[in-house]
Amino acid sequence: QVQLVESGGGVVQPGGSLTLSCAASGVVFRPETMGWYRQAPGKQRELVASITRGGNKNYADSVKGRFTISRNNGKNMVYLSMNSLKPEDTAVYYCTADIRRTYWGQGTQVTVSS
């Protein structure tokens, strides 16, 4: 049973930084792609960033230049480093891992507010 557990969310002021972490357990095959999605109140869930097993990265236009995704294949972990945070980045952030299907974490709240 694959489980994803996110950590690192919280409240931060505009312009601040946070790093999210996600640990995958119960993994037999290394995930092909791992990523982060987010969902703000009243909005659809959207892809924030993804990274393949080989290290190819993809970012939403709204976070390019501010967010960095990385992963540790040996530990089956994925990270999202978020800088220059804006109020519009406020959302629940979900970790995903693709292993024959997409697995989702339970989400972690990120609030950007002064």
Coordinates of N, CA, C and O in Angstrom, one line a residue:
Q1 N 0.8 -1.2 0.0 CA 0.0 0.0 0.0 C 0.9 1.2 0.0 O 1.6 1.5 1.0
V2 N 0.8 2.0 -1.1 CA 1.6 3.2 -1.2 C 1.0 4.3 -0.4 O -0.3 4.5 -0.5
Q3 N 1.7 5.0 0.4 CA 1.2 6.1 1.2 C 2.2 7.3 1.0 O 3.4 7.1 1.0
L4 N 1.6 8.5 0.9 CA 2.3 9.7 0.7 C 2.0 10.6 1.9 O 0.8 10.9 2.2
V5 N 3.0 11.2 2.5 CA 2.8 12.0 3.7 C 3.6 13.3 3.5 O 4.8 13.3 3.3
E6 N 2.8 14.4 3.4 CA 3.4 15.7 3.2 C 3.7 16.4 4.6 O 3.0 16.1 5.6
S7 N 4.7 17.3 4.6 CA 5.0 18.1 5.7 C 5.6 19.4 5.3 O 6.0 19.5 4.1
G8 N 5.6 20.4 6.2 CA 6.2 21.6 5.9 C 5.3 22.8 5.6 O 5.8 23.9 5.5
G9 N 4.0 22.6 5.6 CA 3.1 23.7 5.4 C 3.0 24.6 6.6 O 3.6 24.3 7.6
G10 N 2.4 25.7 6.4 CA 2.2 26.7 7.5 C 1.8 28.0 7.0 O 1.3 28.2 5.9
V11 N 2.0 29.0 7.9 CA 1.6 30.4 7.6 C 2.9 31.2 7.4 O 3.8 31.1 8.2
V12 N 2.9 32.0 6.3 CA 4.1 32.8 6.0 C 3.6 34.1 5.5 O 2.6 34.2 4.8
Q13 N 4.5 35.1 5.7 CA 4.1 36.4 5.1 C 4.5 36.5 3.6 O 5.4 35.8 3.2
P14 N 3.8 37.4 2.9 CA 4.2 37.6 1.5 C 5.7 37.9 1.4 O 6.2 38.7 2.2
G15 N 6.3 37.3 0.4 CA 7.7 37.4 0.2 C 8.5 36.4 0.9 O 9.7 36.3 0.7
G16 N 7.9 35.6 1.7 CA 8.6 34.6 2.5 C 8.8 33.3 1.8 O 8.5 33.2 0.6
S17 N 9.3 32.3 2.5 CA 9.7 31.0 1.9 C 9.2 29.9 2.8 O 9.1 30.0 4.0
L18 N 8.9 28.8 2.1 CA 8.6 27.5 2.8 C 9.1 26.4 1.9 O 9.2 26.5 0.7
T19 N 9.4 25.3 2.5 CA 9.8 24.1 1.8 C 8.9 22.9 2.2 O 8.8 22.6 3.4
L20 N 8.2 22.4 1.3 CA 7.4 21.2 1.5 C 8.1 19.9 1.3 O 9.0 19.9 0.3
S21 N 7.9 18.9 2.1 CA 8.5 17.6 1.9 C 7.4 16.6 1.7 O 6.3 16.7 2.3
C22 N 7.7 15.5 1.0 CA 6.7 14.4 0.9 C 7.5 13.1 0.9 O 8.4 12.9 0.1
A23 N 7.1 12.2 1.8 CA 7.7 10.9 1.9 C 6.7 9.8 1.4 O 5.6 9.8 1.8
A24 N 7.2 9.0 0.5 CA 6.4 7.9 0.0 C 6.9 6.6 0.6 O 8.1 6.3 0.7
S25 N 5.9 5.9 1.2 CA 6.2 4.6 1.8 C 5.4 3.5 1.1 O 4.5 3.8 0.4
G26 N 5.8 2.2 1.4 CA 5.1 1.1 0.7 C 5.4 1.0 -0.8 O 4.7 0.4 -1.5
V27 N 6.5 1.6 -1.2 CA 6.9 1.7 -2.6 C 7.7 0.5 -3.0 O 8.8 0.3 -2.4
V28 N 7.3 -0.3 -4.0 CA 8.1 -1.4 -4.5 C 8.8 -0.9 -5.7 O 10.0 -1.2 -5.9
F29 N 8.1 -0.2 -6.6 CA 8.7 0.3 -7.8 C 8.9 1.8 -7.7 O 8.0 2.5 -7.2
R30 N 10.1 2.3 -8.0 CA 10.3 3.7 -7.9 C 9.4 4.5 -8.8 O 9.2 4.2 -9.9
P31 N 8.7 5.6 -8.2 CA 7.8 6.3 -9.0 C 8.4 6.9 -10.2 O 9.5 7.5 -10.2
E32 N 7.7 6.9 -11.3 CA 8.1 7.5 -12.6 C 8.1 9.0 -12.4 O 9.1 9.7 -12.7
T33 N 7.0 9.5 -12.0 CA 6.9 11.0 -11.8 C 6.4 11.3 -10.4 O 5.5 10.6 -10.0
M34 N 6.9 12.3 -9.8 CA 6.4 12.8 -8.6 C 6.1 14.3 -8.7 O 6.7 14.9 -9.5
G35 N 5.1 14.7 -8.0 CA 4.7 16.1 -8.2 C 4.0 16.7 -7.1 O 3.7 16.1 -6.1
W36 N 3.6 18.0 -7.3 CA 2.8 18.8 -6.3 C 1.7 19.4 -7.1 O 1.9 20.0 -8.1
Y37 N 0.5 19.3 -6.5 CA -0.7 20.0 -7.0 C -1.1 20.9 -5.8 O -0.7 20.7 -4.7
R38 N -2.0 21.8 -6.2 CA -2.6 22.7 -5.1 C -4.0 23.0 -5.5 O -4.4 23.0 -6.6
Q39 N -4.8 23.3 -4.4 CA -6.2 23.6 -4.6 C -6.5 24.8 -3.6 O -6.4 24.6 -2.4
A40 N -6.9 25.9 -4.2 CA -7.3 27.0 -3.4 C -8.8 27.0 -3.2 O -9.5 26.4 -4.0
P41 N -9.3 27.6 -2.2 CA -10.8 27.6 -1.9 C -11.6 28.1 -3.2 O -11.2 29.2 -3.7
G42 N -12.5 27.3 -3.6 CA -13.4 27.7 -4.7 C -12.7 27.6 -6.1 O -13.3 28.0 -7.1
K43 N -11.5 27.0 -6.1 CA -10.8 26.8 -7.4 C -10.6 25.3 -7.6 O -10.6 24.5 -6.7
Q44 N -10.3 25.0 -8.9 CA -9.9 23.7 -9.3 C -8.5 23.3 -8.8 O -7.6 24.2 -8.7
R45 N -8.3 22.1 -8.6 CA -6.9 21.6 -8.3 C -6.0 21.8 -9.5 O -6.5 21.5 -10.7
E46 N -4.8 22.3 -9.3 CA -3.9 22.6 -10.5 C -2.5 22.0 -10.2 O -2.1 21.9 -9.0
L47 N -1.9 21.6 -11.3 CA -0.5 21.2 -11.2 C 0.4 22.4 -10.8 O 0.4 23.4 -11.5
V48 N 1.3 22.2 -9.9 CA 2.3 23.2 -9.5 C 3.6 22.9 -10.1 O 4.2 23.7 -10.8
A49 N 4.1 21.6 -9.9 CA 5.3 21.2 -10.5 C 5.4 19.7 -10.5 O 4.8 19.0 -9.6
S50 N 6.2 19.2 -11.4 CA 6.4 17.7 -11.4 C 7.9 17.4 -11.8 O 8.5 18.3 -12.4
I51 N 8.3 16.2 -11.4 CA 9.7 15.8 -11.7 C 9.7 14.4 -12.0 O 9.1 13.5 -11.3
T52 N 10.4 14.0 -13.1 CA 10.4 12.6 -13.5 C 11.6 11.9 -12.8 O 12.4 12.5 -12.1
R53 N 11.6 10.6 -12.9 CA 12.6 9.8 -12.3 C 14.0 10.2 -12.8 O 15.0 10.2 -12.0
G54 N 14.1 10.7 -14.0 CA 15.3 11.1 -14.6 C 15.7 12.5 -14.3 O 16.8 13.0 -14.7
G55 N 14.8 13.3 -13.6 CA 15.1 14.6 -13.2 C 14.5 15.7 -14.1 O 14.8 16.9 -13.9
N56 N 13.7 15.4 -15.1 CA 13.1 16.4 -15.9 C 12.0 17.1 -15.1 O 11.1 16.4 -14.5
K57 N 12.0 18.4 -15.2 CA 11.0 19.2 -14.3 C 10.0 19.9 -15.2 O 10.4 20.4 -16.3
N58 N 8.9 20.1 -14.6 CA 7.8 20.9 -15.3 C 7.2 21.8 -14.2 O 6.9 21.3 -13.1
Y59 N 6.9 23.1 -14.6 CA 6.4 24.0 -13.6 C 5.2 24.7 -14.2 O 5.1 25.0 -15.4
A60 N 4.2 25.1 -13.4 CA 3.1 26.0 -13.8 C 3.7 27.3 -14.0 O 4.7 27.7 -13.3
D61 N 3.2 28.1 -15.0 CA 3.7 29.4 -15.3 C 3.7 30.3 -14.1 O 4.6 31.1 -13.9
S62 N 2.7 30.1 -13.3 CA 2.5 31.1 -12.1 C 3.6 30.9 -11.1 O 3.8 31.8 -10.2
V63 N 4.4 29.8 -11.1 CA 5.4 29.6 -10.1 C 6.8 29.5 -10.6 O 7.8 29.4 -9.9
K64 N 7.0 29.6 -11.9 CA 8.3 29.6 -12.5 C 9.2 30.7 -12.0 O 8.7 31.8 -11.9
G65 N 10.4 30.3 -11.6 CA 11.3 31.3 -11.1 C 11.2 31.5 -9.6 O 12.1 32.1 -9.0
R66 N 10.1 31.0 -9.0 CA 9.9 31.1 -7.6 C 10.0 29.8 -6.8 O 10.4 29.7 -5.7
F67 N 9.5 28.7 -7.5 CA 9.4 27.4 -6.8 C 10.4 26.5 -7.5 O 10.7 26.6 -8.7
T68 N 11.0 25.6 -6.7 CA 11.9 24.6 -7.2 C 11.5 23.2 -6.7 O 11.3 23.0 -5.5
I69 N 11.3 22.3 -7.6 CA 11.0 20.9 -7.2 C 12.2 20.0 -7.3 O 13.1 20.2 -8.2
S70 N 12.4 19.1 -6.3 CA 13.5 18.2 -6.3 C 13.1 16.9 -5.7 O 12.0 16.8 -5.1
R71 N 13.9 15.9 -5.9 CA 13.5 14.6 -5.4 C 14.7 13.8 -5.0 O 15.8 14.0 -5.6
N72 N 14.6 12.9 -4.1 CA 15.6 12.0 -3.6 C 15.1 10.6 -4.0 O 14.3 10.0 -3.2
N73 N 15.6 10.0 -5.0 CA 15.1 8.7 -5.5 C 15.4 7.6 -4.5 O 14.6 6.7 -4.3
G74 N 16.5 7.7 -3.8 CA 16.9 6.7 -2.9 C 16.0 6.6 -1.7 O 15.7 5.6 -1.1
K75 N 15.4 7.8 -1.3 CA 14.5 7.9 -0.2 C 13.1 8.0 -0.6 O 12.2 8.1 0.3
N76 N 12.8 8.0 -1.9 CA 11.4 8.1 -2.4 C 10.8 9.4 -1.8 O 9.7 9.3 -1.2
M77 N 11.5 10.5 -1.8 CA 11.0 11.7 -1.3 C 11.0 12.8 -2.4 O 11.8 12.8 -3.3
V78 N 10.1 13.7 -2.3 CA 10.0 14.9 -3.2 C 9.8 16.1 -2.4 O 9.2 16.1 -1.3
Y79 N 10.4 17.2 -2.9 CA 10.4 18.5 -2.1 C 9.9 19.6 -3.0 O 10.1 19.5 -4.3
L80 N 9.4 20.6 -2.4 CA 9.0 21.8 -3.2 C 9.5 23.0 -2.4 O 9.0 23.3 -1.3
S81 N 10.5 23.7 -2.9 CA 11.0 24.9 -2.3 C 10.3 26.1 -2.9 O 10.3 26.3 -4.1
M82 N 9.7 26.8 -2.0 CA 8.8 28.0 -2.5 C 9.4 29.3 -1.9 O 9.5 29.4 -0.7
N83 N 9.7 30.2 -2.8 CA 10.3 31.5 -2.5 C 9.4 32.6 -3.0 O 8.5 32.3 -3.9
S84 N 9.6 33.8 -2.5 CA 8.8 34.9 -2.9 C 7.3 34.6 -3.0 O 6.6 34.9 -3.9
L85 N 6.8 34.0 -1.9 CA 5.4 33.6 -1.8 C 4.5 34.8 -1.9 O 4.8 35.9 -1.4
K86 N 3.3 34.5 -2.5 CA 2.3 35.6 -2.7 C 1.0 35.1 -2.1 O 0.8 33.9 -2.0
P87 N 0.1 36.0 -1.8 CA -1.2 35.6 -1.2 C -1.9 34.6 -2.1 O -2.6 33.7 -1.6
E88 N -1.7 34.7 -3.4 CA -2.4 33.8 -4.3 C -1.8 32.4 -4.3 O -2.4 31.5 -5.0
D89 N -0.7 32.2 -3.6 CA -0.2 30.8 -3.5 C -0.9 30.1 -2.3 O -0.6 28.9 -2.1
T90 N -1.7 30.8 -1.6 CA -2.5 30.1 -0.5 C -3.3 29.0 -1.1 O -4.1 29.2 -2.0
A91 N -3.1 27.8 -0.5 CA -3.9 26.6 -1.0 C -3.5 25.4 -0.2 O -2.6 25.5 0.6
V92 N -4.2 24.3 -0.4 CA -3.8 23.0 0.1 C -2.9 22.4 -0.9 O -3.3 22.3 -2.1
Y93 N -1.7 22.0 -0.5 CA -0.8 21.4 -1.5 C -0.7 19.9 -1.3 O -0.6 19.4 -0.2
Y94 N -0.8 19.2 -2.4 CA -0.9 17.8 -2.4 C 0.3 17.2 -3.2 O 0.7 17.6 -4.3
C95 N 0.9 16.2 -2.6 CA 2.0 15.4 -3.2 C 1.4 14.3 -4.0 O 0.4 13.7 -3.6
T96 N 2.0 14.0 -5.2 CA 1.6 12.8 -6.0 C 2.8 12.0 -6.4 O 3.9 12.5 -6.5
A97 N 2.5 10.7 -6.7 CA 3.5 9.8 -7.2 C 2.8 8.9 -8.2 O 1.7 8.3 -7.9
D98 N 3.4 8.7 -9.3 CA 2.9 7.9 -10.4 C 3.6 6.5 -10.4 O 4.8 6.4 -10.7
I99 N 2.9 5.5 -10.0 CA 3.4 4.1 -10.0 C 2.2 3.3 -10.5 O 1.4 2.8 -9.8
R100 N 2.2 3.2 -11.8 CA 1.1 2.5 -12.5 C -0.3 3.2 -12.4 O -1.2 3.0 -13.2
R101 N -0.4 4.0 -11.4 CA -1.5 4.9 -11.2 C -1.0 6.1 -10.4 O 0.1 6.0 -9.9
T102 N -1.9 7.1 -10.2 CA -1.5 8.2 -9.4 C -1.9 8.1 -8.0 O -3.1 7.9 -7.7
Y103 N -1.0 8.2 -7.1 CA -1.3 8.2 -5.6 C -1.2 9.7 -5.1 O -0.4 10.5 -5.6
W104 N -2.1 9.9 -4.2 CA -2.2 11.3 -3.6 C -1.9 11.3 -2.1 O -2.3 10.4 -1.4
G105 N -1.3 12.4 -1.6 CA -1.1 12.5 -0.2 C -2.4 13.2 0.3 O -3.3 13.5 -0.4
Q106 N -2.4 13.5 1.6 CA -3.6 14.0 2.3 C -3.6 15.5 2.2 O -4.7 16.1 2.5
G107 N -2.5 16.1 1.8 CA -2.5 17.6 1.7 C -1.9 18.3 2.9 O -2.0 17.8 4.0
T108 N -1.3 19.4 2.6 CA -0.8 20.3 3.7 C -1.1 21.8 3.3 O -1.0 22.2 2.2
Q109 N -1.6 22.5 4.3 CA -2.1 23.9 4.1 C -0.9 24.8 4.0 O 0.0 24.8 4.9
V110 N -0.9 25.7 3.0 CA 0.0 26.8 2.9 C -0.8 28.1 2.9 O -1.7 28.2 2.0
T111 N -0.5 29.0 3.8 CA -1.2 30.2 3.9 C -0.2 31.4 3.8 O 0.7 31.4 4.6
V112 N -0.4 32.2 2.8 CA 0.4 33.4 2.7 C -0.4 34.6 3.0 O -1.3 35.0 2.3
S113 N 0.0 35.2 4.1 CA -0.8 36.4 4.6 C 0.0 37.2 5.5 O 0.8 36.8 6.3
S114 N -0.3 38.5 5.5 CA 0.4 39.5 6.4 C -0.5 39.7 7.6 O -0.1 40.4 8.5

